[in-house]
Amino acid sequence: MTETTPKNGPTMDCAQFQERLPELFESGKDLTTEEHLKTCENCAALVRDLEYIAQQAKLLLPLHDPSPGVWDN
């Protein structure tokens, strides 16, 4: 487990950072500014993987809703 010490904040380990990940993703914040990611390759790789999955998932969404006839069948 990697720990980082931000210049003006408490030490954050991987578990603490990963616990915050859902709120960070929901906020739309640029995660590259997170101090922990600057020194922890494991968490940086996890964030890259999650961002890739999120991008790919958007491609799975239909471009438009199917016609009502689809639901009737």
mmCIF file of N, CA and C in Angstrom, residues 1-72:
data_model
loop_
_atom_site.group_PDB
_atom_site.id
_atom_site.type_symbol
_atom_site.label_atom_id
_atom_site.label_comp_id
_atom_site.label_asym_id
_atom_site.label_seq_id
_atom_site.Cartn_x
_atom_site.Cartn_y
_atom_site.Cartn_z
ATOM 1 N N MET A 1 0.836 -1.161 0.000
ATOM 2 C CA MET A 1 0.000 0.000 0.000
ATOM 3 C C MET A 1 0.889 1.235 0.000
ATOM 4 N N THR A 2 0.568 2.160 -0.898
ATOM 5 C CA THR A 2 1.364 3.370 -1.027
ATOM 6 C C THR A 2 0.714 4.495 -0.248
ATOM 7 N N GLU A 3 1.538 5.314 0.378
ATOM 8 C CA GLU A 3 1.041 6.497 1.070
ATOM 9 C C GLU A 3 1.678 7.722 0.452
ATOM 10 N N THR A 4 0.882 8.768 0.351
ATOM 11 C CA THR A 4 1.418 10.031 -0.140
ATOM 12 C C THR A 4 1.096 11.106 0.876
ATOM 13 N N THR A 5 1.935 12.116 0.908
ATOM 14 C CA THR A 5 1.711 13.232 1.807
ATOM 15 C C THR A 5 1.575 14.502 0.980
ATOM 16 N N PRO A 6 0.321 14.956 0.776
ATOM 17 C CA PRO A 6 0.141 16.213 0.053
ATOM 18 C C PRO A 6 0.795 17.355 0.822
ATOM 19 N N LYS A 7 1.190 18.384 0.112
ATOM 20 C CA LYS A 7 1.885 19.505 0.731
ATOM 21 C C LYS A 7 1.101 20.126 1.877
ATOM 22 N N ASN A 8 -0.206 20.281 1.696
ATOM 23 C CA ASN A 8 -1.013 20.937 2.725
ATOM 24 C C ASN A 8 -2.139 20.036 3.210
ATOM 25 N N GLY A 9 -1.850 18.767 3.411
ATOM 26 C CA GLY A 9 -2.914 17.885 3.858
ATOM 27 C C GLY A 9 -2.373 16.626 4.480
ATOM 28 N N PRO A 10 -3.268 15.807 5.000
ATOM 29 C CA PRO A 10 -2.856 14.569 5.660
ATOM 30 C C PRO A 10 -2.409 13.515 4.648
ATOM 31 N N THR A 11 -1.724 12.515 5.167
ATOM 32 C CA THR A 11 -1.285 11.398 4.347
ATOM 33 C C THR A 11 -2.500 10.601 3.886
ATOM 34 N N MET A 12 -2.512 10.207 2.614
ATOM 35 C CA MET A 12 -3.603 9.404 2.092
ATOM 36 C C MET A 12 -3.018 8.109 1.551
ATOM 37 N N ASP A 13 -3.553 6.984 2.018
ATOM 38 C CA ASP A 13 -3.089 5.714 1.492
ATOM 39 C C ASP A 13 -4.037 5.242 0.380
ATOM 40 N N CYS A 14 -3.715 4.124 -0.228
ATOM 41 C CA CYS A 14 -4.493 3.622 -1.357
ATOM 42 C C CYS A 14 -5.942 3.345 -0.978
ATOM 43 N N ALA A 15 -6.151 2.738 0.173
ATOM 44 C CA ALA A 15 -7.518 2.415 0.596
ATOM 45 C C ALA A 15 -8.352 3.686 0.749
ATOM 46 N N GLN A 16 -7.780 4.713 1.334
ATOM 47 C CA GLN A 16 -8.505 5.974 1.504
ATOM 48 C C GLN A 16 -8.810 6.612 0.154
ATOM 49 N N PHE A 17 -7.839 6.591 -0.738
ATOM 50 C CA PHE A 17 -8.059 7.174 -2.064
ATOM 51 C C PHE A 17 -9.142 6.410 -2.810
ATOM 52 N N GLN A 18 -9.061 5.084 -2.785
ATOM 53 C CA GLN A 18 -10.028 4.270 -3.512
ATOM 54 C C GLN A 18 -11.426 4.391 -2.921
ATOM 55 N N GLU A 19 -11.505 4.662 -1.634
ATOM 56 C CA GLU A 19 -12.804 4.896 -1.006
ATOM 57 C C GLU A 19 -13.437 6.184 -1.541
ATOM 58 N N ARG A 20 -12.604 7.139 -1.883
ATOM 59 C CA ARG A 20 -13.083 8.427 -2.416
ATOM 60 C C ARG A 20 -13.370 8.392 -3.915
ATOM 61 N N LEU A 21 -12.935 7.346 -4.596
ATOM 62 C CA LEU A 21 -13.066 7.306 -6.054
ATOM 63 C C LEU A 21 -14.486 7.548 -6.568
ATOM 64 N N PRO A 22 -15.517 6.919 -6.013
ATOM 65 C CA PRO A 22 -16.861 7.179 -6.559
ATOM 66 C C PRO A 22 -17.236 8.652 -6.547
ATOM 67 N N GLU A 23 -16.967 9.338 -5.438
ATOM 68 C CA GLU A 23 -17.309 10.763 -5.380
ATOM 69 C C GLU A 23 -16.448 11.579 -6.338
ATOM 70 N N LEU A 24 -15.193 11.181 -6.528
ATOM 71 C CA LEU A 24 -14.325 11.898 -7.457
ATOM 72 C C LEU A 24 -14.814 11.747 -8.886
ATOM 73 N N PHE A 25 -15.216 10.534 -9.260
ATOM 74 C CA PHE A 25 -15.725 10.319 -10.616
ATOM 75 C C PHE A 25 -17.034 11.066 -10.838
ATOM 76 N N GLU A 26 -17.917 11.044 -9.845
ATOM 77 C CA GLU A 26 -19.206 11.726 -9.969
ATOM 78 C C GLU A 26 -19.036 13.232 -10.074
ATOM 79 N N SER A 27 -18.007 13.757 -9.456
ATOM 80 C CA SER A 27 -17.797 15.207 -9.469
ATOM 81 C C SER A 27 -17.353 15.711 -10.837
ATOM 82 N N GLY A 28 -16.815 14.820 -11.662
ATOM 83 C CA GLY A 28 -16.309 15.238 -12.963
ATOM 84 C C GLY A 28 -14.971 15.949 -12.872
ATOM 85 N N LYS A 29 -14.394 15.936 -11.695
ATOM 86 C CA LYS A 29 -13.109 16.607 -11.448
ATOM 87 C C LYS A 29 -11.992 15.944 -12.258
ATOM 88 N N ASP A 30 -11.014 16.736 -12.646
ATOM 89 C CA ASP A 30 -9.834 16.214 -13.325
ATOM 90 C C ASP A 30 -8.988 15.468 -12.293
ATOM 91 N N LEU A 31 -8.974 14.157 -12.380
ATOM 92 C CA LEU A 31 -8.291 13.353 -11.369
ATOM 93 C C LEU A 31 -6.775 13.453 -11.449
ATOM 94 N N THR A 32 -6.244 13.979 -12.530
ATOM 95 C CA THR A 32 -4.795 14.110 -12.630
ATOM 96 C C THR A 32 -4.243 15.110 -11.621
ATOM 97 N N THR A 33 -5.118 15.899 -11.022
ATOM 98 C CA THR A 33 -4.668 16.864 -10.016
ATOM 99 C C THR A 33 -4.583 16.247 -8.623
ATOM 100 N N GLU A 34 -5.035 15.020 -8.471
ATOM 101 C CA GLU A 34 -4.987 14.352 -7.177
ATOM 102 C C GLU A 34 -3.542 14.003 -6.820
ATOM 103 N N GLU A 35 -3.099 14.453 -5.678
ATOM 104 C CA GLU A 35 -1.719 14.228 -5.238
ATOM 105 C C GLU A 35 -1.371 12.741 -5.163
ATOM 106 N N HIS A 36 -2.297 11.925 -4.682
ATOM 107 C CA HIS A 36 -2.013 10.502 -4.509
ATOM 108 C C HIS A 36 -1.636 9.851 -5.840
ATOM 109 N N LEU A 37 -2.288 10.270 -6.912
ATOM 110 C CA LEU A 37 -2.016 9.666 -8.220
ATOM 111 C C LEU A 37 -0.645 10.044 -8.768
ATOM 112 N N LYS A 38 -0.103 11.130 -8.291
ATOM 113 C CA LYS A 38 1.216 11.561 -8.763
ATOM 114 C C LYS A 38 2.330 10.655 -8.250
ATOM 115 N N THR A 39 2.065 9.937 -7.155
ATOM 116 C CA THR A 39 3.111 9.101 -6.571
ATOM 117 C C THR A 39 2.745 7.625 -6.485
ATOM 118 N N CYS A 40 1.517 7.267 -6.830
ATOM 119 C CA CYS A 40 1.087 5.872 -6.709
ATOM 120 C C CYS A 40 0.689 5.326 -8.079
ATOM 121 N N GLU A 41 1.560 4.537 -8.658
ATOM 122 C CA GLU A 41 1.296 3.982 -9.988
ATOM 123 C C GLU A 41 0.125 3.006 -9.965
ATOM 124 N N ASN A 42 -0.070 2.275 -8.866
ATOM 125 C CA ASN A 42 -1.188 1.329 -8.789
ATOM 126 C C ASN A 42 -2.527 2.040 -8.897
ATOM 127 N N CYS A 43 -2.707 3.090 -8.125
ATOM 128 C CA CYS A 43 -3.968 3.831 -8.174
ATOM 129 C C CYS A 43 -4.108 4.602 -9.487
ATOM 130 N N ALA A 44 -3.011 5.110 -10.016
ATOM 131 C CA ALA A 44 -3.057 5.803 -11.304
ATOM 132 C C ALA A 44 -3.504 4.842 -12.395
ATOM 133 N N ALA A 45 -3.002 3.619 -12.364
ATOM 134 C CA ALA A 45 -3.414 2.615 -13.350
ATOM 135 C C ALA A 45 -4.882 2.256 -13.172
ATOM 136 N N LEU A 46 -5.334 2.153 -11.928
ATOM 137 C CA LEU A 46 -6.738 1.861 -11.659
ATOM 138 C C LEU A 46 -7.628 2.956 -12.228
ATOM 139 N N VAL A 47 -7.264 4.207 -12.017
ATOM 140 C CA VAL A 47 -8.054 5.329 -12.529
ATOM 141 C C VAL A 47 -8.065 5.314 -14.057
ATOM 142 N N ARG A 48 -6.921 5.038 -14.673
ATOM 143 C CA ARG A 48 -6.882 4.959 -16.143
ATOM 144 C C ARG A 48 -7.818 3.860 -16.643
ATOM 145 N N ASP A 49 -7.785 2.709 -15.984
ATOM 146 C CA ASP A 49 -8.657 1.600 -16.376
ATOM 147 C C ASP A 49 -10.128 1.976 -16.214
ATOM 148 N N LEU A 50 -10.482 2.592 -15.108
ATOM 149 C CA LEU A 50 -11.869 2.978 -14.871
ATOM 150 C C LEU A 50 -12.337 4.039 -15.869
ATOM 151 N N GLU A 51 -11.461 4.974 -16.199
ATOM 152 C CA GLU A 51 -11.816 5.987 -17.195
ATOM 153 C C GLU A 51 -12.032 5.344 -18.562
ATOM 154 N N TYR A 52 -11.199 4.369 -18.912
ATOM 155 C CA TYR A 52 -11.352 3.659 -20.180
ATOM 156 C C TYR A 52 -12.683 2.899 -20.202
ATOM 157 N N ILE A 53 -12.994 2.216 -19.109
ATOM 158 C CA ILE A 53 -14.259 1.469 -19.032
ATOM 159 C C ILE A 53 -15.447 2.421 -19.166
ATOM 160 N N ALA A 54 -15.381 3.569 -18.512
ATOM 161 C CA ALA A 54 -16.469 4.542 -18.593
ATOM 162 C C ALA A 54 -16.635 5.053 -20.026
ATOM 163 N N GLN A 55 -15.519 5.313 -20.709
ATOM 164 C CA GLN A 55 -15.590 5.767 -22.100
ATOM 165 C C GLN A 55 -16.214 4.701 -22.992
ATOM 166 N N GLN A 56 -15.796 3.455 -22.803
ATOM 167 C CA GLN A 56 -16.326 2.367 -23.616
ATOM 168 C C GLN A 56 -17.803 2.116 -23.316
ATOM 169 N N ALA A 57 -18.208 2.269 -22.066
ATOM 170 C CA ALA A 57 -19.605 2.053 -21.683
ATOM 171 C C ALA A 57 -20.516 3.070 -22.367
ATOM 172 N N LYS A 58 -20.031 4.293 -22.545
ATOM 173 C CA LYS A 58 -20.831 5.309 -23.232
ATOM 174 C C LYS A 58 -21.140 4.889 -24.656
ATOM 175 N N LEU A 59 -20.256 4.123 -25.267
ATOM 176 C CA LEU A 59 -20.473 3.661 -26.634
ATOM 177 C C LEU A 59 -21.573 2.612 -26.712
ATOM 178 N N LEU A 60 -21.878 1.984 -25.598
ATOM 179 C CA LEU A 60 -22.909 0.947 -25.572
ATOM 180 C C LEU A 60 -24.320 1.511 -25.497
ATOM 181 N N LEU A 61 -24.441 2.771 -25.104
ATOM 182 C CA LEU A 61 -25.753 3.385 -24.988
ATOM 183 C C LEU A 61 -26.363 3.590 -26.365
ATOM 184 N N PRO A 62 -27.668 3.338 -26.499
ATOM 185 C CA PRO A 62 -28.296 3.581 -27.792
ATOM 186 C C PRO A 62 -28.294 5.072 -28.109
ATOM 187 N N LEU A 63 -28.205 5.376 -29.391
ATOM 188 C CA LEU A 63 -28.199 6.771 -29.801
ATOM 189 C C LEU A 63 -29.577 7.396 -29.636
ATOM 190 N N HIS A 64 -30.608 6.582 -29.677
ATOM 191 C CA HIS A 64 -31.968 7.072 -29.492
ATOM 192 C C HIS A 64 -32.803 5.960 -28.881
ATOM 193 N N ASP A 65 -33.929 6.325 -28.327
ATOM 194 C CA ASP A 65 -34.810 5.322 -27.739
ATOM 195 C C ASP A 65 -35.484 4.526 -28.852
ATOM 196 N N PRO A 66 -35.685 3.237 -28.634
ATOM 197 C CA PRO A 66 -36.371 2.448 -29.647
ATOM 198 C C PRO A 66 -37.835 2.877 -29.752
ATOM 199 N N SER A 67 -38.419 2.594 -30.889
ATOM 200 C CA SER A 67 -39.830 2.974 -31.105
ATOM 201 C C SER A 67 -40.738 2.188 -30.148
ATOM 202 N N PRO A 68 -41.910 2.698 -29.865
ATOM 203 C CA PRO A 68 -42.825 1.987 -28.964
ATOM 204 C C PRO A 68 -43.160 0.584 -29.460
ATOM 205 N N GLY A 69 -43.086 0.365 -30.773
ATOM 206 C CA GLY A 69 -43.375 -0.953 -31.321
ATOM 207 C C GLY A 69 -42.420 -2.020 -30.812
ATOM 208 N N VAL A 70 -41.204 -1.639 -30.510
ATOM 209 C CA VAL A 70 -40.235 -2.587 -29.981
ATOM 210 C C VAL A 70 -40.733 -3.138 -28.656
ATOM 211 N N TRP A 71 -41.251 -2.268 -27.820
ATOM 212 C CA TRP A 71 -41.716 -2.693 -26.502
ATOM 213 C C TRP A 71 -42.993 -3.519 -26.605
ATOM 214 N N ASP A 72 -43.830 -3.234 -27.609
ATOM 215 C CA ASP A 72 -45.064 -3.994 -27.793
ATOM 216 C C ASP A 72 -44.783 -5.427 -28.205
#
